Tab-separated table of C-alpha atoms in Angstrom:
chain	number	residue	atom	x	y	z
A	1	MET	CA	8.593	4.516	-11.029
A	2	GLU	CA	9.951	6.067	-7.830
A	3	PHE	CA	7.592	8.172	-5.774
A	4	ASP	CA	8.338	11.036	-3.437
A	5	ASP	CA	6.619	10.017	-0.231
A	6	LYS	CA	6.076	13.635	0.850
A	7	VAL	CA	3.805	14.404	-2.107
A	8	PRO	CA	0.378	12.793	-2.520
A	9	ILE	CA	0.891	9.791	-4.775
A	10	TYR	CA	-2.183	10.547	-6.896
A	11	LEU	CA	-0.638	13.874	-7.937
A	12	GLN	CA	2.535	12.081	-8.974
A	13	ILE	CA	0.556	9.563	-10.994
A	14	LYS	CA	-1.222	12.452	-12.736
A	15	GLN	CA	2.133	14.022	-13.612
A	16	TYR	CA	3.374	10.665	-14.859
A	17	LEU	CA	0.363	10.282	-17.148
A	18	TYR	CA	0.563	13.911	-18.336
A	19	GLN	CA	4.134	13.267	-19.357
A	20	ALA	CA	3.253	10.017	-21.106
A	21	ILE	CA	0.536	11.818	-23.065
A	22	ILE	CA	2.583	14.896	-23.960
A	23	THR	CA	5.562	12.860	-25.137
A	24	GLY	CA	3.293	10.555	-27.123
A	25	ARG	CA	4.066	7.386	-25.187
A	26	LEU	CA	0.318	7.374	-24.656
A	27	LYS	CA	-1.168	8.484	-27.939
A	28	SER	CA	-4.337	10.463	-28.455
A	29	GLY	CA	-7.244	8.014	-28.423
A	30	ALA	CA	-5.168	5.199	-26.866
A	31	GLN	CA	-6.668	2.942	-24.249
A	32	LEU	CA	-5.202	2.902	-20.740
A	33	PRO	CA	-4.500	-0.338	-18.906
A	34	ALA	CA	-7.157	-1.416	-16.400
A	35	VAL	CA	-6.939	0.382	-13.058
A	36	ARG	CA	-5.806	-2.721	-11.218
A	37	GLN	CA	-3.118	-3.469	-13.763
A	38	LEU	CA	-1.862	0.103	-13.662
A	39	ALA	CA	-1.773	-0.074	-9.859
A	40	ALA	CA	0.189	-3.326	-9.913
A	41	GLU	CA	2.655	-1.891	-12.452
A	42	LEU	CA	3.258	1.219	-10.384
A	43	THR	CA	3.028	-0.739	-7.089
A	44	VAL	CA	0.545	1.684	-5.651
A	45	ASN	CA	-2.856	1.134	-4.271
A	46	VAL	CA	-5.886	0.846	-6.543
A	47	ASN	CA	-7.771	3.685	-4.818
A	48	THR	CA	-4.883	6.065	-5.422
A	49	VAL	CA	-4.765	5.233	-9.125
A	50	GLN	CA	-8.537	5.549	-9.297
A	51	ARG	CA	-8.375	9.025	-7.791
A	52	ALA	CA	-5.735	10.155	-10.300
A	53	LEU	CA	-7.781	8.772	-13.210
A	54	SER	CA	-11.002	10.367	-11.925
A	55	GLU	CA	-9.363	13.778	-11.912
A	56	LEU	CA	-7.990	13.264	-15.416
A	57	ILE	CA	-11.483	12.317	-16.542
A	58	GLN	CA	-12.869	15.483	-14.933
A	59	GLU	CA	-10.229	17.525	-16.717
A	60	GLY	CA	-11.281	15.918	-19.992
A	61	VAL	CA	-7.799	14.527	-20.627
A	62	LEU	CA	-9.185	11.013	-20.344
A	63	VAL	CA	-12.581	9.856	-21.459
A	64	THR	CA	-14.283	6.844	-20.042
A	65	ARG	CA	-16.380	4.578	-22.219
A	66	ARG	CA	-18.847	2.473	-20.369
A	67	GLY	CA	-17.742	-1.113	-20.167
A	68	ARG	CA	-14.658	-0.471	-22.271
A	69	GLY	CA	-12.329	1.467	-20.004
A	70	ASN	CA	-10.421	4.732	-20.128
A	71	PHE	CA	-8.968	6.368	-23.220
A	72	VAL	CA	-6.787	9.379	-23.894
A	73	THR	CA	-8.998	12.071	-25.410
A	74	ASP	CA	-8.771	12.624	-29.143
A	75	ASP	CA	-9.820	16.239	-28.704
A	76	ILE	CA	-6.723	18.069	-29.946
A	77	LYS	CA	-7.769	21.289	-28.224
A	78	VAL	CA	-7.756	19.587	-24.826
A	79	LEU	CA	-4.348	18.036	-25.522
A	80	ILE	CA	-2.831	21.357	-26.561
A	81	GLU	CA	-4.258	23.008	-23.463
A	82	LEU	CA	-2.791	20.212	-21.343
A	83	LYS	CA	0.645	20.688	-22.829
A	84	ASN	CA	0.478	24.453	-22.306
A	85	ARG	CA	-0.680	23.976	-18.750
A	86	VAL	CA	2.168	21.595	-17.887
A	87	ILE	CA	4.740	23.892	-19.524
A	88	ALA	CA	3.327	26.878	-17.616
A	89	THR	CA	3.627	24.989	-14.322
A	90	GLU	CA	7.287	24.151	-14.964
A	91	LEU	CA	8.090	27.684	-16.092
A	92	GLY	CA	6.256	29.060	-13.076
A	93	THR	CA	8.580	27.189	-10.746
A	94	LEU	CA	11.648	28.391	-12.628
A	95	TYR	CA	10.331	31.962	-12.745
A	96	ARG	CA	9.766	32.114	-8.993
A	97	GLN	CA	13.186	30.695	-8.232
A	98	LEU	CA	14.931	33.184	-10.525
A	99	ALA	CA	12.814	36.045	-9.212
A	100	ASP	CA	13.943	35.056	-5.716
A	101	LEU	CA	17.511	35.660	-6.939
A	102	ASN	CA	16.427	39.211	-7.847
A	103	LEU	CA	16.895	38.701	-11.577
A	104	SER	CA	15.170	41.265	-13.781
A	105	ALA	CA	12.895	40.138	-16.628
A	106	GLU	CA	15.644	40.882	-19.162
A	107	GLU	CA	18.299	39.043	-17.192
A	108	MET	CA	16.021	36.065	-16.869
A	109	LYS	CA	15.330	35.875	-20.584
A	110	ASP	CA	19.004	36.307	-21.459
A	111	ALA	CA	20.137	33.717	-18.932
A	112	PHE	CA	17.610	31.218	-20.129
A	113	ALA	CA	18.308	31.775	-23.821
A	114	GLN	CA	22.032	31.455	-23.196
A	115	TYR	CA	21.528	28.280	-21.197
A	116	VAL	CA	19.443	26.707	-23.939
A	117	ASP	CA	22.121	27.560	-26.535
A	118	GLU	CA	24.846	26.048	-24.366
A	119	GLN	CA	22.856	22.878	-23.870
A	120	GLU	CA	22.284	22.571	-27.607
A	121	ALA	CA	25.984	23.085	-28.334
A	122	HIS	CA	26.909	20.559	-25.681
A	123	HIS	CA	24.458	18.131	-27.186
A	124	ASP	CA	25.853	18.605	-30.702
A	125	HIS	CA	29.361	17.750	-29.508
A	126	GLN	CA	28.283	14.398	-28.178
B	1	MET	CA	-24.214	0.980	9.843
B	2	THR	CA	-21.625	-1.328	11.296
B	3	THR	CA	-21.758	-4.038	8.670
B	4	ASN	CA	-18.791	-2.970	6.589
B	5	LYS	CA	-16.526	-2.008	9.436
B	6	ILE	CA	-13.871	-3.531	11.587
B	7	SER	CA	-13.791	-2.106	15.052
B	8	ALA	CA	-12.334	-2.438	18.503
B	9	GLU	CA	-13.881	-0.489	21.346
B	10	HIS	CA	-12.414	0.006	24.787
B	11	LEU	CA	-10.191	-2.964	24.103
B	12	THR	CA	-8.024	-3.886	27.057
B	13	TYR	CA	-5.820	-6.942	27.131
B	14	LYS	CA	-3.517	-8.315	29.788
B	15	ARG	CA	-1.130	-11.221	29.610
B	16	ASN	CA	0.422	-12.588	32.804
B	17	ARG	CA	-0.936	-9.549	34.632
B	18	HIS	CA	0.970	-7.406	32.229
B	19	LEU	CA	-1.062	-4.752	30.449
B	20	ILE	CA	-0.481	-5.028	26.675
B	21	LEU	CA	-3.345	-2.959	25.255
B	22	ASP	CA	-5.163	-0.363	27.312
B	23	ASP	CA	-8.575	0.963	26.286
B	24	LEU	CA	-7.702	0.829	22.598
B	25	ASN	CA	-10.178	2.170	20.044
B	26	LEU	CA	-10.044	1.541	16.332
B	27	ASN	CA	-12.623	1.803	13.604
B	28	VAL	CA	-11.812	1.060	9.970
B	29	GLN	CA	-13.917	0.810	6.838
B	30	GLN	CA	-13.543	-2.469	4.996
B	31	GLY	CA	-11.844	-2.614	1.638
B	32	HIS	CA	-8.533	-0.905	2.340
B	33	PHE	CA	-4.881	-1.740	2.768
B	34	ILE	CA	-4.057	-0.718	6.309
B	35	GLY	CA	-0.585	-0.411	7.753
B	36	LEU	CA	-0.293	-1.292	11.410
B	37	LEU	CA	2.815	0.521	12.542
B	38	GLY	CA	4.686	0.544	15.801
B	39	ALA	CA	8.023	-0.365	17.358
B	40	ASN	CA	8.688	-3.935	18.389
B	41	GLY	CA	6.601	-4.683	21.436
B	42	ALA	CA	4.005	-1.997	20.700
B	43	GLY	CA	1.280	-4.620	20.506
B	44	LYS	CA	0.857	-5.037	16.731
B	45	THR	CA	0.862	-8.829	16.808
B	46	THR	CA	-1.354	-8.857	19.891
B	47	LEU	CA	-3.941	-6.671	18.192
B	48	MET	CA	-3.948	-9.017	15.197
B	49	ARG	CA	-4.328	-12.027	17.477
B	50	LEU	CA	-7.273	-10.350	19.154
B	51	LEU	CA	-8.977	-9.400	15.882
B	52	ASN	CA	-8.524	-12.934	14.588
B	53	GLY	CA	-9.864	-14.486	17.772
B	54	VAL	CA	-6.703	-16.374	18.774
B	55	ALA	CA	-6.267	-14.248	21.874
B	56	THR	CA	-9.379	-14.271	23.995
B	57	ASN	CA	-9.131	-12.834	27.509
B	58	PHE	CA	-9.910	-9.232	26.715
B	59	THR	CA	-12.416	-6.648	27.840
B	60	GLY	CA	-14.239	-4.396	25.397
B	61	THR	CA	-15.718	-5.310	22.047
B	62	ILE	CA	-14.221	-6.430	18.760
B	63	GLN	CA	-16.264	-6.598	15.590
B	64	ILE	CA	-15.657	-7.723	12.043
B	65	GLY	CA	-18.673	-6.647	10.041
B	66	ALA	CA	-21.680	-7.383	12.222
B	67	SER	CA	-19.960	-10.261	14.024
B	68	GLU	CA	-18.580	-10.139	17.515
B	69	SER	CA	-18.165	-13.798	18.410
B	70	ILE	CA	-14.755	-15.422	18.399
B	71	VAL	CA	-15.926	-18.305	16.228
B	72	ASP	CA	-17.257	-15.901	13.614
B	73	ARG	CA	-14.169	-13.744	13.690
B	74	LYS	CA	-11.950	-16.760	13.063
B	75	GLN	CA	-14.030	-17.434	9.955
B	76	LEU	CA	-14.049	-13.819	8.839
B	77	SER	CA	-10.319	-13.283	9.149
B	78	SER	CA	-7.186	-15.025	7.948
B	79	PHE	CA	-4.016	-14.594	9.987
B	80	SER	CA	-0.426	-15.250	8.916
B	81	GLU	CA	0.585	-16.368	12.389
B	82	SER	CA	-1.527	-19.510	12.241
B	83	LEU	CA	1.505	-21.233	10.718
B	84	LYS	CA	2.918	-21.331	14.240
B	85	GLY	CA	2.652	-24.764	15.782
B	86	VAL	CA	2.563	-26.529	12.417
B	87	ASN	CA	4.744	-29.645	12.252
B	88	ALA	CA	7.854	-28.477	10.394
B	89	ASN	CA	8.532	-31.942	8.975
B	90	ARG	CA	5.507	-31.700	6.746
B	91	THR	CA	5.778	-30.511	3.175
B	92	LEU	CA	4.167	-27.264	2.030
B	93	HIS	CA	1.728	-29.308	0.003
B	94	GLN	CA	0.704	-31.399	3.027
B	95	ILE	CA	0.246	-28.291	5.147
B	96	ALA	CA	-1.961	-26.721	2.478
B	97	THR	CA	-4.071	-29.870	2.363
B	98	ASP	CA	-4.551	-29.661	6.142
B	99	TYR	CA	-5.554	-26.035	5.735
B	100	ALA	CA	-8.141	-26.925	3.128
B	101	ILE	CA	-9.728	-29.300	5.643
B	102	MET	CA	-9.632	-26.734	8.448
B	103	TYR	CA	-10.927	-23.817	6.419
B	104	LEU	CA	-13.744	-24.373	3.965
B	105	ASP	CA	-12.946	-21.074	2.276
B	106	PHE	CA	-9.366	-22.153	1.494
B	107	SER	CA	-8.792	-22.288	-2.250
B	108	GLU	CA	-6.137	-24.786	-3.308
B	109	LYS	CA	-6.141	-23.226	-6.728
B	110	ALA	CA	-5.350	-19.797	-5.284
B	111	PHE	CA	-2.632	-21.392	-3.163
B	112	GLU	CA	-1.049	-23.002	-6.214
B	113	ASN	CA	-1.147	-19.648	-7.933
B	114	PHE	CA	0.578	-17.879	-5.051
B	115	THR	CA	3.266	-20.527	-4.609
B	116	ASN	CA	4.046	-20.384	-8.336
B	117	LYS	CA	4.337	-16.629	-8.256
B	118	TYR	CA	6.348	-16.734	-5.028
B	119	GLU	CA	8.617	-19.429	-6.479
B	120	LEU	CA	8.048	-21.875	-3.642
B	121	ASP	CA	8.589	-25.601	-4.078
B	122	CYS	CA	5.627	-27.344	-2.446
B	123	HIS	CA	7.470	-30.646	-2.136
B	124	GLN	CA	9.882	-29.093	0.319
B	125	LYS	CA	9.464	-29.520	4.030
B	126	LEU	CA	8.631	-26.436	6.045
B	127	SER	CA	11.815	-26.938	8.072
B	128	ALA	CA	13.913	-26.613	4.896
B	129	LEU	CA	12.709	-23.085	4.101
B	130	SER	CA	14.769	-19.959	4.599
B	131	LYS	CA	13.298	-17.210	6.777
B	132	GLY	CA	12.173	-15.247	3.736
B	133	ASN	CA	10.575	-18.268	2.073
B	134	ARG	CA	8.821	-19.159	5.291
B	135	LYS	CA	7.306	-15.657	5.312
B	136	LYS	CA	6.249	-16.055	1.673
B	137	PHE	CA	4.646	-19.388	2.475
B	138	ALA	CA	2.742	-17.907	5.431
B	139	THR	CA	1.484	-15.115	3.173
B	140	ALA	CA	0.457	-17.579	0.444
B	141	LEU	CA	-1.524	-19.656	2.955
B	142	THR	CA	-3.134	-16.584	4.504
B	143	LEU	CA	-4.238	-15.041	1.228
B	144	SER	CA	-5.534	-18.314	-0.209
B	145	ARG	CA	-8.587	-18.156	2.002
B	146	GLN	CA	-11.607	-16.244	0.763
B	147	THR	CA	-12.636	-14.063	3.623
B	148	GLN	CA	-13.084	-10.428	4.706
B	149	LEU	CA	-10.008	-9.553	6.691
B	150	TYR	CA	-6.418	-10.613	6.038
B	151	LEU	CA	-3.882	-10.079	8.791
B	152	LEU	CA	-0.246	-10.173	7.707
B	153	ASP	CA	2.293	-9.880	10.495
B	154	GLU	CA	5.599	-8.511	9.181
B	155	PRO	CA	5.172	-10.311	5.847
B	156	PHE	CA	8.300	-8.845	4.265
B	157	GLU	CA	10.777	-9.605	7.014
B	158	GLY	CA	13.868	-11.262	5.571
B	159	ILE	CA	12.751	-10.653	1.979
B	160	ASP	CA	14.976	-8.688	-0.406
B	161	SER	CA	13.639	-5.462	-1.878
B	162	MET	CA	13.165	-6.733	-5.429
B	163	THR	CA	11.152	-9.739	-4.328
B	164	ARG	CA	9.218	-7.516	-1.951
B	165	LYS	CA	8.197	-5.264	-4.801
B	166	ARG	CA	6.994	-8.263	-6.769
B	167	LEU	CA	4.993	-9.604	-3.835
B	168	ILE	CA	3.367	-6.217	-3.345
B	169	SER	CA	2.434	-5.889	-7.041
B	170	ASN	CA	0.969	-9.304	-6.778
B	171	MET	CA	-1.078	-8.367	-3.737
B	172	ILE	CA	-2.473	-5.300	-5.488
B	173	ALA	CA	-3.576	-7.369	-8.457
B	174	TRP	CA	-5.047	-10.022	-6.178
B	175	LYS	CA	-7.009	-8.063	-3.555
B	176	PRO	CA	-10.799	-8.309	-3.886
B	177	ALA	CA	-12.281	-4.805	-3.617
B	178	ALA	CA	-14.275	-5.564	-0.472
B	179	ALA	CA	-11.451	-7.273	1.425
B	180	THR	CA	-9.353	-5.534	4.041
B	181	VAL	CA	-5.662	-6.270	4.346
B	182	MET	CA	-3.891	-5.258	7.515
B	183	ILE	CA	-0.109	-5.379	7.318
B	184	SER	CA	2.127	-4.842	10.310
B	185	ASP	CA	5.588	-3.553	9.679
B	186	HIS	CA	8.170	-1.538	11.497
B	187	HIS	CA	9.908	-0.490	8.294
B	188	VAL	CA	7.277	1.841	6.914
B	189	ASN	CA	8.927	2.362	3.550
B	190	ASP	CA	8.604	-1.331	2.737
B	191	VAL	CA	4.898	-0.990	2.137
B	192	VAL	CA	3.966	2.661	2.254
B	193	ASN	CA	2.889	3.033	-1.391
B	194	ILE	CA	0.088	0.521	-1.126
B	195	LEU	CA	-1.368	1.699	2.143
B	196	ASP	CA	-4.682	3.547	2.135
B	197	GLU	CA	-4.458	4.125	5.852
B	198	ILE	CA	-1.982	3.847	8.681
B	199	VAL	CA	-2.643	3.023	12.292
B	200	VAL	CA	0.152	3.839	14.729
B	201	LEU	CA	0.342	1.852	17.946
B	202	LYS	CA	2.268	3.214	20.882
B	203	ASP	CA	2.023	2.998	24.656
B	204	LYS	CA	-0.789	0.426	24.471
B	205	HIS	CA	-3.022	2.727	22.401
B	206	VAL	CA	-3.783	3.730	18.863
B	207	VAL	CA	-2.044	7.117	18.795
B	208	ALA	CA	-2.836	7.918	15.160
B	209	HIS	CA	-5.107	6.683	12.413
B	210	ARG	CA	-4.749	8.563	9.130
B	211	ASN	CA	-5.459	8.281	5.451
B	212	THR	CA	-2.007	8.315	3.823
B	213	GLU	CA	-2.861	10.629	0.930
B	214	GLN	CA	-4.592	13.126	3.202
B	215	LEU	CA	-1.603	12.996	5.491
B	216	ARG	CA	0.778	13.888	2.642
B	217	GLU	CA	-1.565	16.577	1.387
B	218	GLU	CA	-2.203	18.210	4.741
B	219	THR	CA	1.222	17.962	6.368
B	220	GLY	CA	3.657	17.726	3.438
B	221	MET	CA	5.362	15.048	5.491
B	222	SER	CA	6.342	11.611	4.349
B	223	VAL	CA	4.446	8.832	6.082
B	224	GLU	CA	7.737	7.612	7.514
B	225	ALA	CA	8.604	11.011	9.001
B	226	TYR	CA	5.114	11.285	10.432
B	227	TYR	CA	5.374	7.841	11.996
B	228	GLU	CA	8.807	8.578	13.395
B	229	SER	CA	7.565	11.808	14.938
B	230	PHE	CA	5.759	9.679	17.521
B	231	TYR	CA	9.050	8.207	18.586
B	232	GLU	CA	11.154	11.352	18.666
B	233	GLY	CA	13.228	11.584	21.775
B	234	SER	CA	12.612	7.986	22.720
B	235	ALA	CA	14.852	5.178	21.561
B	236	THR	CA	13.120	2.290	19.865
B	237	ASP	CA	14.424	-1.212	20.317
B	238	ASP	CA	14.905	-1.572	16.611
């Protein structure tokens, strides 16, 4: 994994784990590798990984079981909320950038819908 | 509460009447990866020599944990430069055996582990090693001791980026939680992801000492850009 050195690494690790959970690479209830192993895999420092995991535990996305390690929550509500939260963050960025171009709400919706259709069509041709 | 710290206070060091470090102050908590950054000639190696107790004629105080004495500091720290002066006709295995006699905390098992992972052939003579392999060997020897402070002087010089990544992964998996690893480097990006803290040396002083994640969070700057900002407008000899 490549990191952007301008952004705190722990935030990037959180994003990386969010994505793994949302896409199902890390399944609900699955155990995470040990902190040290995760750090070695990502070639980042153990404290940084620990900080990312601590925040995920606070958010309830991960649960820690004494002596056994960290697991992805099996609370579906939390996982749905997580997915919605990540989607909202991405859309928020897009929304602000389009708003900066002075697009109206209608124009934004149309442009986005059209873009999605084009992408799908493009995809089908391949 | 000085027991879990490494510190230098009012550290001044001259060599041949030439001032190398001038009233330098540094205070780090044990247990972190620390990047010692600075242009060539900034005094990185000198500071490591002083911490390790190889360089002696200084004023001020240096402490590793609760210990100030040079004898103690040599025990409490392991320095990659100690390979200097070793007879280059000896094999890596012979050198390691000498080390085990010199340092009671040297683990031959750990050494074997490192040399396997670093793909070093211990039957080779030191003189036969490439620059990169010589660096790997120095690192293997240094990390095979069981002590508090590890001082690695430019450990990735002459090592390609893929191997470097492997060595770094290895170091992360290896480091005991309480140990401190100080790595000097003038190419920040080589090591930046594993550093908890950076210490920038310039003009005979510590000009900055920052936690890397806080630095990114507070300034939005990359560690490299931050480091380079100390050298803006002045040419480095690199």
